XYZ file of C-alpha atoms in Angstrom:
602
model
C -0.052 0.173 -0.280
C 2.874 2.343 0.530
C 4.569 1.651 -2.297
C 1.973 2.400 -4.457
C 0.752 5.092 -2.298
C 3.722 6.624 -2.991
C 3.699 5.729 -7.146
C 0.597 7.943 -7.099
C 2.149 10.595 -4.907
C 4.591 10.887 -8.349
C 1.576 11.146 -10.786
C 1.218 15.099 -11.888
C -2.533 14.912 -11.652
C -2.427 19.460 -11.462
C -0.812 19.242 -14.790
C -2.946 15.858 -16.661
C -5.332 17.871 -15.915
C -5.246 20.605 -17.724
C -3.768 18.911 -20.416
C -6.965 16.767 -21.238
C -8.644 20.128 -20.874
C -6.615 21.759 -23.606
C -6.955 18.757 -25.942
C -10.919 18.664 -25.210
C -11.272 22.443 -25.646
C -9.010 21.619 -29.067
C -11.809 19.890 -30.090
C -14.470 21.635 -29.123
C -13.496 24.624 -31.337
C -12.675 22.699 -34.708
C -15.817 20.576 -34.484
C -17.669 24.035 -33.792
C -16.066 26.294 -36.280
C -16.810 22.306 -38.649
C -20.247 23.468 -37.536
C -20.399 27.156 -37.922
C -18.909 27.051 -41.241
C -20.677 23.459 -42.576
C -23.767 25.453 -41.955
C -23.584 28.200 -43.403
C -22.660 26.730 -46.480
C -25.681 24.427 -46.436
C -27.739 28.066 -46.447
C -25.783 28.900 -48.676
C -26.291 25.617 -51.399
C -30.573 26.650 -50.259
C -30.495 29.838 -52.141
C -28.163 28.265 -55.273
C -30.451 25.281 -55.988
C -33.209 27.927 -55.524
C -31.061 30.454 -58.245
C -30.998 27.208 -60.377
C -34.660 26.060 -60.062
C -35.979 29.853 -60.514
C -33.548 30.402 -63.451
C -34.844 27.153 -65.089
C -38.124 27.948 -64.711
C -37.824 30.901 -66.090
C -36.979 29.400 -69.238
C -40.831 26.628 -68.910
C -41.975 30.901 -68.359
C -41.002 32.117 -70.931
C -42.177 29.041 -72.908
C -45.509 28.599 -71.614
C -45.537 32.882 -72.758
C -44.730 32.166 -76.711
C -47.422 28.651 -75.776
C -50.409 31.275 -74.592
C -49.605 33.651 -77.168
C -49.520 31.182 -79.985
C -52.675 29.474 -78.138
C -54.101 33.424 -78.894
C -53.073 34.360 -82.177
C -54.299 30.839 -83.486
C -57.655 30.742 -82.176
C -60.794 32.076 -84.230
C -62.811 32.962 -82.243
C -62.278 35.583 -79.959
C -64.799 34.685 -77.474
C -62.297 34.069 -74.968
C -59.475 36.245 -75.338
C -60.635 38.488 -72.856
C -59.441 35.274 -70.880
C -56.342 34.061 -72.891
C -55.158 38.169 -72.819
C -55.886 37.939 -69.391
C -53.508 34.071 -68.525
C -50.745 36.030 -71.284
C -50.704 39.253 -69.525
C -50.286 37.655 -65.947
C -47.079 35.304 -67.023
C -45.859 38.092 -68.815
C -45.423 39.991 -64.912
C -44.748 36.448 -63.064
C -41.824 36.258 -65.814
C -40.451 40.047 -65.792
C -40.983 40.080 -61.765
C -38.563 36.721 -61.682
C -36.075 38.249 -64.252
C -35.108 41.164 -62.354
C -35.023 39.646 -58.817
C -32.643 37.024 -60.742
C -30.689 40.401 -61.618
C -31.340 43.236 -59.421
C -31.260 40.390 -55.875
C -34.619 40.764 -54.158
C -35.201 40.180 -50.267
C -37.853 38.645 -50.004
C -37.157 35.201 -52.183
C -33.025 35.913 -50.515
C -31.750 36.926 -54.371
C -28.185 38.720 -53.795
C -27.957 41.473 -55.057
C -23.534 40.681 -55.802
C -23.131 37.911 -59.306
C -20.184 36.999 -60.954
C -18.071 39.098 -63.195
C -19.086 36.383 -65.899
C -23.245 36.155 -64.553
C -23.172 39.727 -64.526
C -22.744 40.009 -68.462
C -24.714 36.687 -69.221
C -27.409 38.676 -67.989
C -26.318 41.919 -70.117
C -26.484 39.820 -72.781
C -29.690 38.495 -71.934
C -31.067 41.145 -72.071
C -32.070 42.900 -75.220
C -34.221 39.936 -75.238
C -35.545 40.698 -72.703
C -37.094 44.303 -72.857
C -37.820 42.551 -76.927
C -40.499 40.242 -75.534
C -42.285 42.100 -73.316
C -42.074 44.605 -75.729
C -43.205 43.374 -77.851
C -45.483 41.461 -76.362
C -47.354 44.261 -75.020
C -47.447 45.777 -78.019
C -49.641 42.536 -79.315
C -51.986 42.259 -76.758
C -53.141 45.697 -77.523
C -53.281 45.544 -80.825
C -55.323 42.257 -80.357
C -57.872 44.200 -78.275
C -58.254 46.557 -80.515
C -58.523 43.962 -83.662
C -55.859 45.559 -85.505
C -54.084 44.277 -89.109
C -53.614 40.733 -89.175
C -50.546 41.657 -90.679
C -48.703 42.731 -87.877
C -49.849 40.572 -85.093
C -47.812 37.765 -86.904
C -45.279 39.850 -87.446
C -45.268 40.511 -83.773
C -45.307 36.841 -82.484
C -42.177 35.552 -84.614
C -41.040 38.601 -84.028
C -41.999 36.982 -79.985
C -41.284 33.423 -81.108
C -37.051 34.275 -82.225
C -36.592 35.941 -79.394
C -38.442 33.690 -76.704
C -35.554 30.433 -78.626
C -33.356 32.954 -78.014
C -34.705 33.670 -74.066
C -34.350 29.600 -73.144
C -31.020 28.914 -75.239
C -28.885 32.376 -73.177
C -30.578 30.808 -69.948
C -29.578 28.023 -70.260
C -26.349 29.461 -70.322
C -26.852 31.578 -67.126
C -28.634 28.102 -65.712
C -25.510 26.484 -66.185
C -23.364 28.950 -64.799
C -25.124 29.402 -61.513
C -24.721 25.281 -61.714
C -20.704 25.853 -62.134
C -20.217 28.655 -59.347
C -22.348 26.262 -56.482
C -20.096 22.968 -57.749
C -16.792 25.523 -56.334
C -18.007 26.464 -53.456
C -19.067 22.783 -52.418
C -15.736 21.668 -53.856
C -13.878 24.269 -51.832
C -16.615 23.378 -48.784
C -15.511 20.516 -49.239
C -11.502 21.042 -49.080
C -12.133 23.767 -46.067
C -13.346 20.321 -44.283
C -11.024 17.839 -45.495
C -8.266 20.194 -43.844
C -10.357 20.606 -40.520
C -10.755 16.869 -40.370
C -7.201 16.596 -40.809
C -6.772 18.724 -38.693
C -8.240 17.073 -35.260
C -7.003 14.190 -36.958
C -3.632 15.526 -35.783
C -4.554 16.484 -32.063
C -6.174 13.064 -31.457
C -3.019 11.832 -32.533
C -1.469 13.798 -30.579
C -3.511 13.267 -27.628
C -2.927 9.452 -27.544
C 0.975 10.037 -28.232
C 1.341 12.738 -25.168
C -1.485 12.250 -22.778
C -3.193 8.720 -24.161
C 0.024 5.969 -24.105
C 1.697 7.659 -20.788
C -0.809 8.332 -18.834
C -2.825 5.639 -19.151
C 0.987 3.846 -18.120
C 1.294 5.276 -15.412
C -1.716 4.049 -14.355
C -1.280 0.648 -15.451
C 1.426 0.329 -12.750
C -0.390 1.561 -10.823
C -3.613 -0.243 -10.333
C -1.185 -3.654 -10.338
C 0.088 -1.977 -7.404
C -3.585 -1.793 -5.516
C -4.424 -4.399 -6.985
C -1.700 -6.983 -4.810
C -2.109 -4.398 -2.446
C -5.429 -5.603 -1.838
C -4.411 -8.837 -2.479
C -2.310 -9.234 0.649
C -5.029 -7.687 2.283
C -8.631 -9.279 1.961
C -5.383 -12.685 2.624
C -5.188 -10.777 6.007
C -8.896 -9.888 6.721
C -10.867 -13.488 4.720
C -10.565 -15.364 8.821
C -11.667 -12.465 10.237
C -14.423 -10.783 7.975
C -15.725 -13.280 5.748
C -18.941 -13.932 7.316
C -19.754 -10.271 8.467
C -19.141 -9.322 4.575
C -21.819 -12.372 3.840
C -24.012 -11.331 5.867
C -23.980 -7.774 5.162
C -24.273 -8.529 1.094
C -27.870 -10.476 1.578
C -29.081 -7.563 3.812
C -28.811 -5.236 0.959
C -29.634 -7.191 -1.152
C -32.769 -8.251 0.916
C -32.890 -4.626 0.898
C -32.968 -3.492 -2.781
C -35.041 -6.426 -2.849
C -37.715 -4.915 -0.679
C -36.816 -1.447 -2.297
C -37.579 -2.776 -5.611
C -41.056 -4.542 -4.799
C -42.168 -1.676 -2.906
C -41.823 0.826 -5.593
C -42.097 -0.778 -8.456
C -44.375 -4.263 -8.055
C -48.059 -4.127 -7.526
C -48.090 -6.754 -4.749
C -49.517 -7.671 -1.758
C -49.837 -10.640 1.210
C -52.858 -11.107 1.942
C -54.056 -14.232 4.312
C -56.012 -17.835 2.890
C -59.057 -15.744 5.035
C -58.726 -12.285 2.269
C -57.651 -10.594 5.131
C -54.716 -7.697 3.869
C -50.752 -8.483 5.560
C -49.284 -6.168 3.763
C -49.923 -4.214 1.078
C -47.209 -2.173 -1.775
C -46.582 1.430 -1.249
C -47.217 1.772 -4.993
C -50.333 -0.514 -4.743
C -51.385 1.444 -1.756
C -51.013 3.785 -3.739
C -52.695 3.604 -6.788
C -55.743 1.444 -4.673
C -55.526 4.957 -2.463
C -55.552 1.952 0.522
C -54.112 3.534 3.789
C -54.021 1.126 6.914
C -53.862 3.108 9.243
C -56.918 4.530 8.837
C -59.077 1.807 7.479
C -59.581 -0.033 10.143
C -60.787 -3.139 7.436
C -58.813 -4.499 5.814
C -60.485 -7.309 3.343
C -58.085 -7.410 0.146
C -61.657 -7.496 -2.206
C -62.457 -4.064 -0.591
C -59.375 -2.669 -0.302
C -59.619 -3.357 -4.623
C -63.144 -2.464 -5.104
C -66.381 -0.352 -3.965
C -69.519 -2.506 -5.946
C -70.177 -5.126 -3.942
C -70.240 -7.807 -6.872
C -66.969 -7.620 -8.027
C -65.408 -7.817 -3.708
C -67.919 -10.839 -3.389
C -65.800 -12.778 -6.733
C -62.470 -12.098 -5.964
C -63.984 -13.602 -2.561
C -64.770 -16.367 -4.063
C -61.507 -17.250 -6.562
C -59.426 -16.064 -2.948
C -61.610 -18.913 -1.240
C -60.906 -21.444 -4.566
C -57.524 -20.865 -5.823
C -56.047 -20.045 -1.859
C -54.156 -23.510 -2.826
C -53.919 -23.951 -6.804
C -53.446 -20.307 -7.169
C -54.921 -17.522 -9.708
C -54.498 -15.972 -12.818
C -56.384 -13.332 -15.136
C -57.881 -10.107 -15.597
C -59.571 -8.655 -13.458
C -62.322 -5.125 -13.751
C -62.805 -2.923 -10.989
C -64.161 0.016 -9.421
C -61.791 2.258 -7.388
C -62.691 4.144 -4.950
C -63.296 7.441 -6.844
C -65.694 5.271 -9.512
C -63.149 4.743 -12.316
C -63.193 1.257 -14.127
C -59.766 -0.844 -13.391
C -57.849 -3.386 -15.138
C -55.682 -5.252 -13.292
C -53.753 -8.151 -14.453
C -53.349 -10.424 -11.067
C -51.351 -13.519 -10.350
C -52.596 -15.097 -7.085
C -49.296 -16.880 -5.928
C -49.630 -19.542 -2.458
C -46.678 -19.141 -0.364
C -46.201 -21.358 2.883
C -44.240 -19.172 5.901
C -44.527 -22.730 7.855
C -45.837 -25.991 8.451
C -49.096 -24.721 9.225
C -48.865 -21.170 7.812
C -49.532 -20.570 4.225
C -50.327 -17.013 2.060
C -50.727 -15.865 -0.825
C -48.654 -13.519 -2.873
C -50.755 -10.837 -5.123
C -49.057 -9.677 -8.011
C -50.761 -7.148 -9.932
C -49.896 -4.768 -13.792
C -52.377 -1.422 -14.178
C -53.722 -2.379 -17.946
C -56.293 -0.051 -17.688
C -54.780 1.843 -20.513
C -54.533 -0.913 -21.980
C -57.187 -2.016 -21.792
C -59.328 1.265 -22.677
C -56.637 1.320 -25.718
C -58.350 -1.988 -27.072
C -62.128 -0.708 -26.488
C -61.587 2.776 -28.298
C -59.581 0.205 -31.276
C -62.348 -2.166 -31.419
C -65.368 0.836 -31.383
C -63.391 2.269 -33.438
C -63.650 -0.513 -35.846
C -66.912 -1.230 -35.654
C -67.466 2.472 -36.330
C -65.063 2.462 -39.320
C -67.166 -0.458 -41.653
C -70.402 0.861 -40.139
C -69.136 4.394 -42.579
C -67.886 1.360 -45.057
C -71.451 -0.527 -45.637
C -72.544 2.847 -45.730
C -70.746 4.344 -48.028
C -71.214 0.978 -50.406
C -75.196 1.137 -49.872
C -74.199 5.019 -51.107
C -72.709 3.352 -54.289
C -74.915 0.913 -54.944
C -77.914 3.099 -54.785
C -75.730 5.335 -57.011
C -75.538 3.220 -59.269
C -78.773 1.971 -59.578
C -80.115 5.514 -59.684
C -77.364 5.652 -62.636
C -78.345 2.328 -64.345
C -81.860 3.567 -64.395
C -81.099 7.281 -65.598
C -79.277 5.874 -68.919
C -82.566 3.291 -69.406
C -84.203 6.337 -69.198
C -82.368 8.748 -72.012
C -81.589 5.764 -74.156
C -85.663 5.310 -73.680
C -86.377 8.758 -74.680
C -83.915 8.801 -78.055
C -85.424 5.813 -79.255
C -89.096 7.064 -78.252
C -88.317 10.668 -79.608
C -86.097 9.995 -82.168
C -85.805 6.835 -83.502
C -89.162 6.159 -82.479
C -90.266 9.369 -84.050
C -88.506 9.008 -87.774
C -89.661 5.858 -88.168
C -93.253 6.845 -87.471
C -92.570 9.304 -90.060
C -91.056 6.983 -92.507
C -94.155 5.020 -92.519
C -96.479 7.829 -92.843
C -94.623 8.564 -95.655
C -94.024 4.856 -97.538
C -98.035 5.063 -96.885
C -98.537 8.286 -99.033
C -96.583 7.258 -102.352
C -98.563 7.363 -105.086
C -96.820 5.298 -107.740
C -99.547 6.802 -110.394
C -97.756 10.897 -109.754
C -94.035 10.275 -110.464
C -91.846 13.491 -109.840
C -93.648 13.578 -106.244
C -92.920 9.415 -106.151
C -89.132 10.450 -107.040
C -89.114 13.398 -104.417
C -90.653 10.869 -101.167
C -88.445 8.705 -102.199
C -85.203 10.749 -101.825
C -86.710 12.417 -99.308
C -86.732 8.219 -97.367
C -83.339 7.542 -98.143
C -82.393 11.025 -96.428
C -84.580 9.655 -93.621
C -83.777 6.336 -93.920
C -80.282 7.548 -93.144
C -81.062 9.822 -90.408
C -82.483 6.731 -88.371
C -79.285 4.538 -89.376
C -76.613 7.529 -87.402
C -78.992 7.593 -84.238
C -79.063 3.571 -84.428
C -75.996 3.818 -84.474
C -75.955 6.840 -81.992
C -77.857 4.731 -79.587
C -75.381 1.610 -80.097
C -72.380 3.640 -78.988
C -73.576 5.171 -76.152
C -75.042 1.916 -74.859
C -71.497 -0.315 -76.308
C -68.938 0.792 -79.433
C -68.165 -1.629 -81.580
C -64.775 -0.480 -81.259
C -65.054 -2.311 -78.414
C -65.503 -5.373 -78.595
C -63.924 -5.580 -82.704
C -60.899 -4.159 -81.647
C -60.099 -3.047 -78.193
C -59.494 -0.462 -76.060
C -56.539 1.734 -77.963
C -59.277 1.373 -81.226
C -62.614 2.368 -78.804
C -60.614 5.475 -77.367
C -59.931 6.772 -80.358
C -63.122 6.836 -81.488
C -64.355 8.343 -78.418
C -62.020 11.495 -78.538
C -62.915 11.841 -81.655
C -66.135 11.586 -82.023
C -66.443 13.978 -78.226
C -64.789 16.159 -80.119
C -66.913 16.342 -82.645
C -70.331 16.857 -80.833
C -68.802 19.603 -78.467
C -66.401 21.445 -80.482
C -63.744 20.558 -78.108
C -59.865 20.117 -78.842
C -59.146 16.574 -77.870
C -56.675 14.274 -78.803
C -55.639 10.979 -78.164
C -52.002 9.044 -78.621
C -50.749 5.907 -77.415
C -47.273 6.994 -76.970
C -46.101 2.863 -76.414
C -47.930 1.465 -79.582
C -50.047 -0.335 -77.392
C -52.051 -3.009 -79.544
C -53.645 -5.668 -76.993
C -56.831 -7.439 -76.225
C -57.603 -7.240 -72.615
C -60.303 -8.989 -71.289
C -63.333 -7.593 -71.850
C -64.390 -7.308 -68.178
C -61.764 -4.312 -68.030
C -61.974 -3.710 -71.497
C -65.286 -2.342 -70.811
C -64.353 -0.847 -67.322
C -61.062 0.929 -69.040
C -63.960 2.867 -71.079
C -65.709 3.792 -69.119
C -63.739 4.864 -66.677
C -61.699 6.795 -69.481
C -65.660 8.816 -70.944
C -65.956 9.979 -68.141
C -62.494 11.662 -67.271
C -63.552 12.871 -70.515
C -67.124 13.939 -69.260
C -66.614 15.685 -66.227
C -62.740 17.268 -68.549
C -65.630 19.064 -70.344
C -69.506 18.825 -68.173
C -67.251 20.668 -65.254
C -63.713 22.033 -65.602
C -64.381 23.768 -68.815
C -61.553 23.124 -70.432
C -61.363 23.954 -74.234
C -57.626 21.723 -74.932
C -58.370 18.226 -73.571
C -55.238 15.263 -74.153
C -55.865 11.470 -73.679
C -51.718 9.529 -73.787
C -51.989 5.426 -73.318
C -48.492 4.221 -71.905
C -47.592 0.296 -71.486
C -44.867 -1.444 -69.797
C -44.740 -5.623 -68.728
C -47.042 -5.527 -65.741
C -48.368 -1.825 -66.176
C -51.765 -0.239 -68.541
C -51.456 3.652 -68.245
C -54.147 5.994 -69.217
C -53.644 10.221 -68.543
C -55.991 12.394 -69.001
C -55.088 15.562 -69.141
C -57.078 19.207 -68.750
C -57.008 22.935 -68.909
C -59.015 23.438 -67.541
C -60.028 25.467 -63.953
C -59.446 22.157 -61.636
C -60.515 22.069 -58.160
C -58.624 21.224 -54.891
C -58.968 17.291 -54.243
C -58.661 17.134 -50.453
C -61.805 19.604 -49.681
C -63.701 17.782 -52.908
C -62.461 14.083 -50.398
C -63.852 15.040 -47.593
C -67.345 15.954 -49.237
C -68.549 12.303 -50.299
C -72.494 12.846 -50.532
C -71.892 15.989 -53.012
C -72.220 15.147 -56.086
C -68.248 15.594 -57.694
C -67.138 13.789 -54.269
C -69.661 10.488 -55.266
C -68.329 10.807 -58.521
C -64.477 10.387 -57.633
C -65.303 8.135 -54.788
C -67.370 5.721 -58.291
C -64.017 6.025 -60.306
C -61.776 5.136 -57.350
C -63.832 2.089 -56.904
C -64.510 1.452 -60.700
C -60.716 1.412 -61.059
C -60.444 -0.973 -57.833
C -62.989 -3.383 -59.331
C -60.087 -4.653 -62.267
C -57.704 -4.480 -59.399
C -55.948 -0.892 -60.675
C -55.336 2.528 -58.946
C -56.679 6.090 -59.984
C -54.181 9.500 -59.123
C -56.136 12.182 -58.938
C -53.769 15.434 -59.603
C -55.044 19.826 -60.042
C -54.553 22.576 -58.908
C -57.793 25.531 -58.527
C -57.024 27.300 -61.980
C -54.259 25.086 -63.719
C -56.388 22.400 -64.663
C -56.242 18.132 -64.417
C -54.547 15.086 -64.476
C -56.822 11.731 -64.215
C -53.687 8.767 -64.200
C -55.702 5.190 -64.312
C -53.089 2.301 -64.090
C -54.989 -0.899 -64.217
C -52.611 -4.454 -64.470
C -51.896 -6.117 -66.991
């Protein structure tokens, strides 16, 4: 012991403490500097990515401006001019604002005012095109509103398109410059971080060789001497103190066990007659049981205040005092609240003739309440689904009935009346009067063609012959063509992957009806002028996408209104596509348009 004490005195702990403190401060400073630098560069990179994104958006806005001008210039119907002109003005204003923010900086968008010399040169180079596009577009809109010569407008449109093309090309260079400068920043940050990491590793290496390794060696020697001294001391005191140490350890273990049981377990010791011998502190707090004030120490009355529940507990104690019992109890505490306990009664023999019951419980009230709540929610969910199915079924029957009534009216009012006219015209033909007979025969030919057209229209609405004869691609192509002719809308169909497979008839019918409903909704509700239907496929999925430029809607709010016509329409559409194991994706932006995509496994 003296040798160890003398060796420990030679260790300079004050100097060791100073060295440790210096090393820790150095590491902390390097980590702090590294984090500050990283956060600064991350914020800078966020602004850089935003700049690149907005610069790329400028190209899209210029192209959108050119597209809207082309639409306005090619639209012979002047009734929509004001709406298109308003959209062009909005696009022009947004394009101009964004360009000025990129060129001169903007505090709200966090765009810097300062730029590199190369970026300034690129912005100066694109500025003439920006000025021309802004001036020419404004002049073109004024001419369009005043109905000035079409030839002048064509010249202005051509000038705008040429400058938009130049603008897009130059903006590509600007975006590339932004990306190049952002890459330079990232490279610089990486080199700095490597430097900080190298410095930190150097500090750790120096600490290891000059602090940890020498100190560890000295401490190992000290511990070795201390252990040797301890072994000699234990050997000298073993005979006299062995029993005392064992007894002390046993007392500590019993105290620890008793403390753990009192404060962590819900436990109680009761007699075979149900009287409380001892109850743990945690169990007492849960049951609000105080042995000093509660004269009646009956276990069942401490557990619950309901007489029926007390009788059940007394019965369990009487029947299971020798075999033991385990189960869940639903009881009522002194405040009238429901209490669920997972209880185990274990018989313990203290002496030969003395028997006790050790009761160990777990409070499962929260879990049971959660289970009951889950059951209640499941029941409500099932009831809600049943009600939705009832609504869907009734709506389907109603739609079928309306479709049948519509077809009946078409046959009665259209085809029926034409057939009646045909009958009367045939009966009124007088073969002796050849001139009038020839006129009536010509009229009958025209009437016969109208009847044939009406029959074809009715059968097309029921089931287009192309669907059964040629498949889904041909039927959708015919559907878009016919709807475009009937409504005057620009309805286009594209088979992007040249899909030509035949599917199950039930799948083809549902795909046709889904596409028909989506196009009709775009025409009827969205007030669209341009509708594009695209079909594509992979090895496992067939996709049909319907895009329109209508007024759009808020998908979330419409889906919440399950009782409205639009809300039920979306629900029916999703139910129908799920019927053929497909999925529907509906994306819409108010004021910009809607995209509906159906993915069906093939």
